[in-house]
CSV table of C-alpha atoms and ligand atoms in Angstrom, one decimal:
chain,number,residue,atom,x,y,z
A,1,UNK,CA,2.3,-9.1,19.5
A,2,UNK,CA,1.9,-6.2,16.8
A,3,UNK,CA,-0.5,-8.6,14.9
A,4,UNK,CA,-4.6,-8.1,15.0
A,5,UNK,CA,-6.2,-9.9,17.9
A,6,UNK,CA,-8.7,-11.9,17.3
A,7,UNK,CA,-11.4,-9.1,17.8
A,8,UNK,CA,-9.6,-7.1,14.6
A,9,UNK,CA,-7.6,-4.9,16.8
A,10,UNK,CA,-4.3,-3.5,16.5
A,11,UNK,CA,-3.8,-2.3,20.0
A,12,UNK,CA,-6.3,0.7,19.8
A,13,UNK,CA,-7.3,0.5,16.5
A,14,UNK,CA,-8.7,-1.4,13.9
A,15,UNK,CA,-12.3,-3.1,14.5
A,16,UNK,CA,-15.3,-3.4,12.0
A,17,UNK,CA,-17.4,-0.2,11.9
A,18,UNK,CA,-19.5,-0.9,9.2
A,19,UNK,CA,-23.1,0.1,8.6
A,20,UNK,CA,-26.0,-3.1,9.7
A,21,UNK,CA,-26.6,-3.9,6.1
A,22,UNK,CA,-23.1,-5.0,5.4
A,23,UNK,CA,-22.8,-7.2,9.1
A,24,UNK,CA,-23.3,-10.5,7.8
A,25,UNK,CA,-21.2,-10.1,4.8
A,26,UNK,CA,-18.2,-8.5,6.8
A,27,UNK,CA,-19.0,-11.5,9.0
A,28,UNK,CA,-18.8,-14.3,6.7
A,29,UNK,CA,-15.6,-13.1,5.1
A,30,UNK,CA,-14.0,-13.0,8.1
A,31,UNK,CA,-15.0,-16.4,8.8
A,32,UNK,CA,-13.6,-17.6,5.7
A,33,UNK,CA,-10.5,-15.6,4.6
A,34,UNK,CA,-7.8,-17.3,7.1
A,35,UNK,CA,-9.2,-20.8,6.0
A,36,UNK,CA,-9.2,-20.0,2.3
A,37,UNK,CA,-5.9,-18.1,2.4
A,38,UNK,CA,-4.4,-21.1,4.3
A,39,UNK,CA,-5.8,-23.6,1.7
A,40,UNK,CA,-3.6,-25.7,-0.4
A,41,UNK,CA,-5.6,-25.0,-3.9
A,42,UNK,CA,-5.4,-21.3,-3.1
A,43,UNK,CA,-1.9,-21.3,-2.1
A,44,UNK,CA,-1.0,-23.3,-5.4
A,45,UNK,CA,-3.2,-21.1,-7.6
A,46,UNK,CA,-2.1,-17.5,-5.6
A,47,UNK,CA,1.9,-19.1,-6.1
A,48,UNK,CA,1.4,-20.3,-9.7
A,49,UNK,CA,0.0,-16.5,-10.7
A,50,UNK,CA,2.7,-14.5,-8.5
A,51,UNK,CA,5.1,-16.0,-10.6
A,52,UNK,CA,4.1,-16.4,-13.9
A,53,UNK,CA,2.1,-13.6,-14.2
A,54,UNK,CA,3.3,-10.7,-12.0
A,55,UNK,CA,6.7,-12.1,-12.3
A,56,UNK,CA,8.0,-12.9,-8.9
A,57,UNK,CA,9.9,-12.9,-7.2
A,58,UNK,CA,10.6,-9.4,-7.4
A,59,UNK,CA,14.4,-8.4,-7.3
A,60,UNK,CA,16.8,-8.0,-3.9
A,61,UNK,CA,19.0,-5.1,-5.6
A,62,UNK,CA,22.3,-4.4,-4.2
A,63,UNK,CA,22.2,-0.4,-4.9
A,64,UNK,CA,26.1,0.4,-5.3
A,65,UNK,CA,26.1,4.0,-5.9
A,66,UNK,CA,23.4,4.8,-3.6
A,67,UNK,CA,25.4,2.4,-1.0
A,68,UNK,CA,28.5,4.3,-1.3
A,69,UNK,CA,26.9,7.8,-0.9
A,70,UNK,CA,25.0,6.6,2.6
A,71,UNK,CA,27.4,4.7,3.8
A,72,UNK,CA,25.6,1.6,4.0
A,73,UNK,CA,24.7,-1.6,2.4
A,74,UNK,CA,21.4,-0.7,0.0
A,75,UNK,CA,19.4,-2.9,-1.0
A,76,UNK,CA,16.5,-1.7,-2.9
A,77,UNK,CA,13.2,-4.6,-3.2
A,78,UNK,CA,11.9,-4.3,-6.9
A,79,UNK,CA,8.4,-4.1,-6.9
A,80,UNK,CA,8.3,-1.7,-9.6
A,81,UNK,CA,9.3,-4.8,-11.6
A,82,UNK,CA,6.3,-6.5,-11.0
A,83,UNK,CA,3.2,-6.5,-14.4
A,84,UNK,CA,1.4,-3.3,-13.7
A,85,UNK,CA,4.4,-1.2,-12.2
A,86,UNK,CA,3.8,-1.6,-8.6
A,87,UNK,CA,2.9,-3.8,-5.5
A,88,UNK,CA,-0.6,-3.1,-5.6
A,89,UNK,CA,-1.3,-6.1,-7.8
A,90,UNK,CA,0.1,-8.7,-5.3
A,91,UNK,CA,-3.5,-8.5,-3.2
A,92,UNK,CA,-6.3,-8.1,-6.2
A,93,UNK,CA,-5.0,-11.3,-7.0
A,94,UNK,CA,-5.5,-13.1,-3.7
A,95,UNK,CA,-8.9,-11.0,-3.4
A,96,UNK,CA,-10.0,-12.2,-6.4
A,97,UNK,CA,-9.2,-16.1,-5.8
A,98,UNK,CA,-10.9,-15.4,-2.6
A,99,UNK,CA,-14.1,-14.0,-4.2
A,100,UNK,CA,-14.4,-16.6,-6.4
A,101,UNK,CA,-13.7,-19.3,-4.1
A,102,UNK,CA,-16.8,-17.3,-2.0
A,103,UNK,CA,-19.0,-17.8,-5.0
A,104,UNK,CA,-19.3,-13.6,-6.0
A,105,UNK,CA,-19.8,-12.9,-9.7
A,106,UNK,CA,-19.0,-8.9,-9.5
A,107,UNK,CA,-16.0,-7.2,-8.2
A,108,UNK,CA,-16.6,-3.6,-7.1
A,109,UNK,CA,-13.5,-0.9,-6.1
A,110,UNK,CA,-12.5,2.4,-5.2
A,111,UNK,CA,-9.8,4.7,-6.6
A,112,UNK,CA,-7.8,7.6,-6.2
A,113,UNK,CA,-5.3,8.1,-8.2
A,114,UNK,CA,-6.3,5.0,-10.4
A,115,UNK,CA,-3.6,2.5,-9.6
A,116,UNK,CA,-5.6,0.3,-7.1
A,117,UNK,CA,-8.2,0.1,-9.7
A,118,UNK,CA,-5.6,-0.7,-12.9
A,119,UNK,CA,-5.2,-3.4,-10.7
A,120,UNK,CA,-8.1,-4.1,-10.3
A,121,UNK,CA,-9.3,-4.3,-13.4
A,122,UNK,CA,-6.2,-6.2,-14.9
A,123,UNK,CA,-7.4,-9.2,-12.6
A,124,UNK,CA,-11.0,-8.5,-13.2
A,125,UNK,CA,-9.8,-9.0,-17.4
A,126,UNK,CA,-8.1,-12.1,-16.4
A,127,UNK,CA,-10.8,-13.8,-14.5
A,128,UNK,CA,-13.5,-12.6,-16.9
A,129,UNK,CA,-15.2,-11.2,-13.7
A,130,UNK,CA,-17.2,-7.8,-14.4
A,131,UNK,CA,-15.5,-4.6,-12.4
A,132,UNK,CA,-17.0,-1.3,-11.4
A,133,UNK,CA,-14.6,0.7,-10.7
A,134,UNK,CA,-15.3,4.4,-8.0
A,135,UNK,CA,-13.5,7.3,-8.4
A,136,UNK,CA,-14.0,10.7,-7.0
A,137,UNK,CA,-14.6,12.8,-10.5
A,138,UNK,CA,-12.0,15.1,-9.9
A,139,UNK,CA,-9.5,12.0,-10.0
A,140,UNK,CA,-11.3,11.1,-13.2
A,141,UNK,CA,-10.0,14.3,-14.6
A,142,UNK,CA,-6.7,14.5,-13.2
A,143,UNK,CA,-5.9,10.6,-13.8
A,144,UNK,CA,-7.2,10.5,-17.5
A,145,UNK,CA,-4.2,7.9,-18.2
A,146,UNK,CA,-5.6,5.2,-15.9
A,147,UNK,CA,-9.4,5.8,-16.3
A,148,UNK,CA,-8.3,5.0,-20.1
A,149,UNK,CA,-6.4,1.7,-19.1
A,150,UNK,CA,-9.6,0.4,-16.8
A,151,UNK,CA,-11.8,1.7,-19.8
A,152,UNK,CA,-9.4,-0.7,-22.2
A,153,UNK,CA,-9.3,-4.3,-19.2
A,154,UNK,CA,-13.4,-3.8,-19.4
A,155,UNK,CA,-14.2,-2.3,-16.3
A,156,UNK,CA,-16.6,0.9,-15.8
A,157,UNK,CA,-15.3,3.7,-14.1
A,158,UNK,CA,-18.0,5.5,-12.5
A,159,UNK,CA,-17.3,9.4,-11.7
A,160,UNK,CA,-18.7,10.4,-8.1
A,161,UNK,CA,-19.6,13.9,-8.0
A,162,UNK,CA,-19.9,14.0,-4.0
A,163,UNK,CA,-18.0,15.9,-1.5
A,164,UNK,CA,-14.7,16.8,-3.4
A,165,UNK,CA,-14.7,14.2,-5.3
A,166,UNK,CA,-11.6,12.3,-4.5
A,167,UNK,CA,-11.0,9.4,-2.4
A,168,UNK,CA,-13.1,9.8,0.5
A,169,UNK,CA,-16.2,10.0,-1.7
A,170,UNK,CA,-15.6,7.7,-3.9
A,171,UNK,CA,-15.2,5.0,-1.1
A,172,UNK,CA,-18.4,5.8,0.4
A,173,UNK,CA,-20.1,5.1,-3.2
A,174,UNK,CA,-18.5,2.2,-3.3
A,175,UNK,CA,-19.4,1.2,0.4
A,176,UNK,CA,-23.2,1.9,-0.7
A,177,UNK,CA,-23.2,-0.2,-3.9
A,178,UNK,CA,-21.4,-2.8,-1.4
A,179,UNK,CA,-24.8,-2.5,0.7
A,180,UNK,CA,-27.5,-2.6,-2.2
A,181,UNK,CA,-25.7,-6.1,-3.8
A,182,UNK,CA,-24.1,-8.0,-0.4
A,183,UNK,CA,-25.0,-11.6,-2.2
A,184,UNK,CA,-23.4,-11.3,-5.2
A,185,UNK,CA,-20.6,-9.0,-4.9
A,186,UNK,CA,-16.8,-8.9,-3.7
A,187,UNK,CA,-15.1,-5.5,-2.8
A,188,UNK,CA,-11.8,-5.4,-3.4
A,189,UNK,CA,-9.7,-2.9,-1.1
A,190,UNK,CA,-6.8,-1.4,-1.8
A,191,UNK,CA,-4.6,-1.3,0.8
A,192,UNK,CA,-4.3,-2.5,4.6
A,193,UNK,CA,-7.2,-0.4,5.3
A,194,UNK,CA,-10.9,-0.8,6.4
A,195,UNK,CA,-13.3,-2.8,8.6
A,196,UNK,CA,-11.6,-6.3,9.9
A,197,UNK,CA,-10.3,-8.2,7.8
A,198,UNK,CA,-9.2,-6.1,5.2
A,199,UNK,CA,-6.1,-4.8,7.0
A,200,UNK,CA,-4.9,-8.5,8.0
A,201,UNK,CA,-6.2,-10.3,5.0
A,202,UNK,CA,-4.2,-7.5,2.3
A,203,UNK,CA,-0.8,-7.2,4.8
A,204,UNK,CA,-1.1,-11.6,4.5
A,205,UNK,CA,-1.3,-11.4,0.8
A,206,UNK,CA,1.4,-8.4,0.3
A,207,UNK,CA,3.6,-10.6,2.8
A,208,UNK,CA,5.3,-12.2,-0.2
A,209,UNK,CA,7.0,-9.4,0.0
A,210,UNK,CA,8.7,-9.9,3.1
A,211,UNK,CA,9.1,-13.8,2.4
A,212,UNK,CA,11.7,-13.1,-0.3
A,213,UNK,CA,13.6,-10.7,1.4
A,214,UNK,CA,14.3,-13.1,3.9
A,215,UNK,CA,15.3,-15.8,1.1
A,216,UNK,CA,17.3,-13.2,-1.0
A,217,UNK,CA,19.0,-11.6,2.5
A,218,UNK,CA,20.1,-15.2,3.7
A,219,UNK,CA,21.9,-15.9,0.0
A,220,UNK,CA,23.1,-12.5,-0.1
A,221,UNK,CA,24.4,-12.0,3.2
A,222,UNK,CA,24.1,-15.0,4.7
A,223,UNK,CA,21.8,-13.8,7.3
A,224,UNK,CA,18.1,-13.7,7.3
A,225,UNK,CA,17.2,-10.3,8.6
A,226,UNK,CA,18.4,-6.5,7.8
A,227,UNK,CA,19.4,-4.1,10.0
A,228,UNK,CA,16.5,-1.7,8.6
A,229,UNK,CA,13.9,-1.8,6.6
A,230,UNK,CA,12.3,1.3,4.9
A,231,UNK,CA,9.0,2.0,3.2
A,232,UNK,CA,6.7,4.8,2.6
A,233,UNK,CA,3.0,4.6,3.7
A,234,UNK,CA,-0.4,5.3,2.1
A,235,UNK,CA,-2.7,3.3,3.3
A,236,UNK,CA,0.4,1.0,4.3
A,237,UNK,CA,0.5,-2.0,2.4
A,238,UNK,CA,3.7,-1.9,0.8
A,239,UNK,CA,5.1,-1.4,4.3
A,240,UNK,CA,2.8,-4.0,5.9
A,241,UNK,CA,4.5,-6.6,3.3
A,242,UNK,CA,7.5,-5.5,3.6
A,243,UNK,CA,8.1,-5.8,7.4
A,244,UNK,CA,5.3,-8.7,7.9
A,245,UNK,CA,8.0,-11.7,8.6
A,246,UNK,CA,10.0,-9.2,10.8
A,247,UNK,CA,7.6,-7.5,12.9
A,248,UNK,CA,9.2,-9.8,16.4
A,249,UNK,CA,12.1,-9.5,15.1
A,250,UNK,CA,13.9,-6.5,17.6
A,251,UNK,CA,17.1,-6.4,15.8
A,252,UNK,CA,14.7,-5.3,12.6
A,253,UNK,CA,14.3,-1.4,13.0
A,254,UNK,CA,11.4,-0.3,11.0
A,255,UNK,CA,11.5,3.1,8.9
A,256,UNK,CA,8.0,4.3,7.6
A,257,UNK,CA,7.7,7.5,5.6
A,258,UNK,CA,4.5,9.2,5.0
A,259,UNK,CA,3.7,12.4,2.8
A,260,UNK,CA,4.7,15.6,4.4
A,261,UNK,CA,3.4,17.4,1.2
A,262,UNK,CA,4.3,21.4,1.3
A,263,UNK,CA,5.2,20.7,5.3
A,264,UNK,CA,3.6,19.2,8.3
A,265,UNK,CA,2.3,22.9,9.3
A,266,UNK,CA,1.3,24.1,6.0
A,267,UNK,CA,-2.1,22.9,6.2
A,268,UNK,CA,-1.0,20.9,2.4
A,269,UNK,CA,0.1,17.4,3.7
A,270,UNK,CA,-0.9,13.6,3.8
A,271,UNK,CA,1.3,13.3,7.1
A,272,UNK,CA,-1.4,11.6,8.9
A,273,UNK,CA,0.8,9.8,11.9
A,274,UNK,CA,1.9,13.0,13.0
A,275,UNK,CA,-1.4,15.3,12.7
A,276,UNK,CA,-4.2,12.3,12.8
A,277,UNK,CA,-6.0,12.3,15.5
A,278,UNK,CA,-8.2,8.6,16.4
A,279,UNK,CA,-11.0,8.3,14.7
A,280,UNK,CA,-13.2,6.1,12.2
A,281,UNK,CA,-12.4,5.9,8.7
A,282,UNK,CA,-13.7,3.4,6.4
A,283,UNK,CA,-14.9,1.0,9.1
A,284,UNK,CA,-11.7,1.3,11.3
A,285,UNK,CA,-10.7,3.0,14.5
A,286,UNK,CA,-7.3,4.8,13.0
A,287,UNK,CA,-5.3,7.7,13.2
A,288,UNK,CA,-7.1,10.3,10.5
A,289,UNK,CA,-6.6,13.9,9.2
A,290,UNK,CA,-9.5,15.9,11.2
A,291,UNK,CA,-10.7,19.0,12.4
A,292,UNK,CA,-12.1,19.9,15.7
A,293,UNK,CA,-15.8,19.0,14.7
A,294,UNK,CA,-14.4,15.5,13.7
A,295,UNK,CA,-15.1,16.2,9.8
A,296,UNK,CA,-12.3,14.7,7.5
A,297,UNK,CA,-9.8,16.8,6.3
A,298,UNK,CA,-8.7,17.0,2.6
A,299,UNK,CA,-4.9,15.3,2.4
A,300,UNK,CA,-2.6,16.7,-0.1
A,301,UNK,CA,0.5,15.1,-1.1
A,302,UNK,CA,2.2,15.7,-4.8
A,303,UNK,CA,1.9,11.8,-4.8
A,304,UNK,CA,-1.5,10.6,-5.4
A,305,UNK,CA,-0.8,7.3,-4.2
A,306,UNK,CA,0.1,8.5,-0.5
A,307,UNK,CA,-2.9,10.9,-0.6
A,308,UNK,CA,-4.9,9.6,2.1
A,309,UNK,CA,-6.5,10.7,5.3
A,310,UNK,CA,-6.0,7.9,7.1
A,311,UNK,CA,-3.8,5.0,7.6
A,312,UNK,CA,-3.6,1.1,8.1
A,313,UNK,CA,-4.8,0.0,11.8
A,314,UNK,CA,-1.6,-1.7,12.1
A,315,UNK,CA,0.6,1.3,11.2
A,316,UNK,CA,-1.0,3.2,14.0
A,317,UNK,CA,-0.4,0.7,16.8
A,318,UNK,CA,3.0,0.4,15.2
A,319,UNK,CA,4.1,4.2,15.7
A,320,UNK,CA,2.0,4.4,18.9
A,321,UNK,CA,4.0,1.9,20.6
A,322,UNK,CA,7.1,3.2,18.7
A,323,UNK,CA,7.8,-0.3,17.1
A,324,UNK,CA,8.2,2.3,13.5
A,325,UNK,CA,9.7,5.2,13.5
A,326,UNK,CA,7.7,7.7,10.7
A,327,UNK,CA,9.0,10.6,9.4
A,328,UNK,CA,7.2,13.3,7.4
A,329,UNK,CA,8.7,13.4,3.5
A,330,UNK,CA,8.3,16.6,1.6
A,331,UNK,CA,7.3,17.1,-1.9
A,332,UNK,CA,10.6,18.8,-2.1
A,333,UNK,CA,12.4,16.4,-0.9
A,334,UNK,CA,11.0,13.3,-2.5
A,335,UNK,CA,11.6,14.7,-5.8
A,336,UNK,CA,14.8,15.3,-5.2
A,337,UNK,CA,15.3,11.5,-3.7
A,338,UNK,CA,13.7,10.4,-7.3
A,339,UNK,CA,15.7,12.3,-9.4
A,340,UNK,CA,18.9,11.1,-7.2
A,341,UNK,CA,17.8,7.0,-7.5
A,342,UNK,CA,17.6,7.9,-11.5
A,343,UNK,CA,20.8,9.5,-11.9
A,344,UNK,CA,22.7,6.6,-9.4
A,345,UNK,CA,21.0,3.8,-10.1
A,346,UNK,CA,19.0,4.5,-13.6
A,347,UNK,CA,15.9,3.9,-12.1
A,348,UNK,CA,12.9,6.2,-12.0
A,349,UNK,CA,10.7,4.9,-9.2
A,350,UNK,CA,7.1,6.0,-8.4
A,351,UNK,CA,6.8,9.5,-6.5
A,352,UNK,CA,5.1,7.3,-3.8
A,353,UNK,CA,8.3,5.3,-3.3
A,354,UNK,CA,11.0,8.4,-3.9
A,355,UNK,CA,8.9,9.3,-0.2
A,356,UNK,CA,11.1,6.2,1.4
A,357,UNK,CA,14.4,7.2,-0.5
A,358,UNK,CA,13.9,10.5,1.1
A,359,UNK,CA,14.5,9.5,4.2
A,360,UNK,CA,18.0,8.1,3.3
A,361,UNK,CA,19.4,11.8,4.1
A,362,UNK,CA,17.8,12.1,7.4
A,363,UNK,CA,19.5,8.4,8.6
A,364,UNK,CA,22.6,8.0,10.3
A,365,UNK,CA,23.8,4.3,9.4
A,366,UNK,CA,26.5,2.6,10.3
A,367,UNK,CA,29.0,1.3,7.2
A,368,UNK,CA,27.7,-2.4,8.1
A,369,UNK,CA,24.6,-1.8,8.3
A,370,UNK,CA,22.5,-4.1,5.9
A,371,UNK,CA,19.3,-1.8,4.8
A,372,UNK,CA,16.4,-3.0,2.6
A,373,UNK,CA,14.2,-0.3,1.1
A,374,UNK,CA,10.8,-1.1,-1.1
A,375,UNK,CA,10.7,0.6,-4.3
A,376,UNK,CA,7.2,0.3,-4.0
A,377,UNK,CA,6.5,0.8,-7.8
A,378,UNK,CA,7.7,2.6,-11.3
A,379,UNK,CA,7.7,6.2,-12.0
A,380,UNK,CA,6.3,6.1,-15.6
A,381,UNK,CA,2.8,7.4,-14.5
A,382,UNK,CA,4.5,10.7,-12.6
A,383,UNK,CA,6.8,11.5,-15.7
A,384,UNK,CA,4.9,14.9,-16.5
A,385,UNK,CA,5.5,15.8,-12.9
A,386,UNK,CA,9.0,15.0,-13.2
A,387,UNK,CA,9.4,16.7,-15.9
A,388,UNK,CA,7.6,20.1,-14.8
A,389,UNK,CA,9.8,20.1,-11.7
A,390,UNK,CA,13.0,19.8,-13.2
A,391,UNK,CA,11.9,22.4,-15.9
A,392,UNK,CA,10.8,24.5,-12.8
A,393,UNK,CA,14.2,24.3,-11.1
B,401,PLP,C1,-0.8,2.9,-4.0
B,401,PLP,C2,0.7,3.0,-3.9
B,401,PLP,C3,1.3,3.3,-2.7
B,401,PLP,C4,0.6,3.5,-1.4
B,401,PLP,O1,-0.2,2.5,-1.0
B,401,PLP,P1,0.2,1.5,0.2
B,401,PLP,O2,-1.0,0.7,0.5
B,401,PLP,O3,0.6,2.4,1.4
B,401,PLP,O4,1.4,0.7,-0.2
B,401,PLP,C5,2.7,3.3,-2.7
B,401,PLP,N1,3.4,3.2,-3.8
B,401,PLP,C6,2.8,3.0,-5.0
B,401,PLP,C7,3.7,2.8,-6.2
B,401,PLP,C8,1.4,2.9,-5.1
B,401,PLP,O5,0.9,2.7,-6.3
């Protein structure tokens, strides 16, 4: 019952808002994605790549140390294991067997922080498929690191110089180019986020997530299902994988986390359940960061990866009808959850997934309780934040 209908709604939200142009092409991927995904040869060739070249599956981790401080069983879910450092490369590979399969010879993105399109381009490089790659040129200056790494896998990187120049903008340039080639090429988003399909088609493809935890749970513990599951939100597709297999399951209590920057109030946050209001973003009906005139509002997180104004259809019906429970994570307090996972566990994870292991604090478990949390990827990219806030404390 929490899954899109078959009009591409989540309860309220979701749909296909999309400009004329892009109609037919919206339409004929949705009238193929389900039957391609579904396929044998794609299954075998998605499978094949998942494992051999992402390295799945990715690690159930039995967290003792953290276990014993929150009196619960902890188990963390190792995406940061995965080739690239995070999750986010578990759907450019299915997006990219789908574009081929649909006969597209040019993959197009959008960035923000530059992870989505690192991933991007890392498949683009291993499908010899040529990548354009839009990002807002502020993000080109503050994400040198990954501008260089697409640069290296072959991909342009175009700087946007609209708006602010982050996110927002450089999905609209992307939306454009999407309008002026429709034929020949495939865009790729990022997260569980835009016009129908997107949101069902990435949650399907990050839904390997889920599928192992059931596996590892049932050898583990000998029963199929946790007691919690915890993941922080962006767009939402590390959550959407996460809880995919478990979203009828009742006993399954679902903990999303999204940026509550410098504080809900500060005017300096990403905390889009609580302050979004419903509106459209990238060709969805979704919660999103707006003012009284209905212009979007700048997000701010210290995690670029949970930086966005809006969030995945799916999410919003999911807090709406209180199916997740969402808490607000400071900046404070997610480096603090970071620096706590490294000293326990000797593991730096990515500021985007210290957001989930700051919640741990604010839960009241029971000693039985069996919790699974996504470590949604690694924190090698945030070290020179890490670094200025421990020199600052
Ligand atoms: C991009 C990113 C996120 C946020 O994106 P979702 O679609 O919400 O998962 C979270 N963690 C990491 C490591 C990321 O790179």
């Amino acid at each position: 019952m929490y899954q899109v209908n078959e009009n591409g709604y989540y309860g309220d939200f979701g749909g296909a808002y999309i400009p004329e142009i892009l109609h037919q092409c919206v339409e004929n991927l949705k009238n193929i994605y389900l039957q391609v995904l579904e396929s044998d040869s794609f299954k075998q060739e998605f499978d094949a790549l998942l494992r051999d070249y992402v390295g799945r599956p990715s690690p159930l981790y039995l967290s003792k140390r953290l276990s014993e401080k929150y009196n619960a069983k902890i188990y963390l879910k190792r995406e940061d294991l995965n080739h690239t450092g995070a999750h986010k490369i578990n759907n450019t590979i299915g997006q990219i067997l789908l574009a081929r399969r649909m006969g597209k010879t040019r993959i197009i993105a959008e960035t923000g922080a530059g992870q989505h399109g690192v991933a991007t381009a890392t498949v683009c490089a291993l499908m010899n498929m040529e990548c354009v790659v839009y990002m807002g040129k502020t993000d080109v200056e503050r994400q040198h690191a990954n501008v260089q790494k697409m640069e290296m896998l072959g991909a342009t990187v175009v700087p946007v110089t609209s708006g602010n120049m982050t996110l927002k903008d450089a999905t609209n340039e992307a939306i454009r180019d999407w309008c002026c080639h429709p034929s020949d090429t495939y865009y790729i988003i990022g997260s569980t986020v835009g016009p129908h399909p997107y949101p069902d088609m990435v949650a399907r493809l990050q839904s390997v997530i889920s599928e192992e935890i059931k596996k590892q749970l049932l050898e583990k513990e000998g029963r199929e299902y946790p007691d919690y599951l915890i993941a922080c939100v962006g767009g939402g597709s590390n959550a959407a994988g996460t809880i995919y297999h478990f979203l009828n399951d009742e006993r399954v209590k679902i903990v999303l986390t999204e940026a509550g920057g410098k504080g809900i109030h500060s005017g300096m946050s990403a905390a889009t359940i609580q302050l979004g209001k419903t509106g459209i973003l990238h060709g969805a009906r979704t919660l999103v960061m707006q003012d009284e005139d209905g212009q979007i509002e700048e997000p701010y997180s210290i995690s670029a990866g949970l930086d966005y104004p809006g969030i995945g259809p799916l999410h919003a019906n999911l807090s709406t009808t209180k199916r997740a429970t969402v808490f607000a994570i400071d900046d404070d307090e997610a480096l603090q959850a970071a620096f706590e996972l490294t000293r326990l566990e000797g593991i730096i994870p990515a500021l985007e997934s210290a957001h989930a292991l700051g919640v741990l604090s604010k839960m009241k478990f029971k000693p039985e309780d069996v919790v699974v949390l996504t470590v949604s990827g690694r924190g090698d990219k945030d070290l020179d934040t890490y670094i200025q806030h421990k020199i600052n404390h």
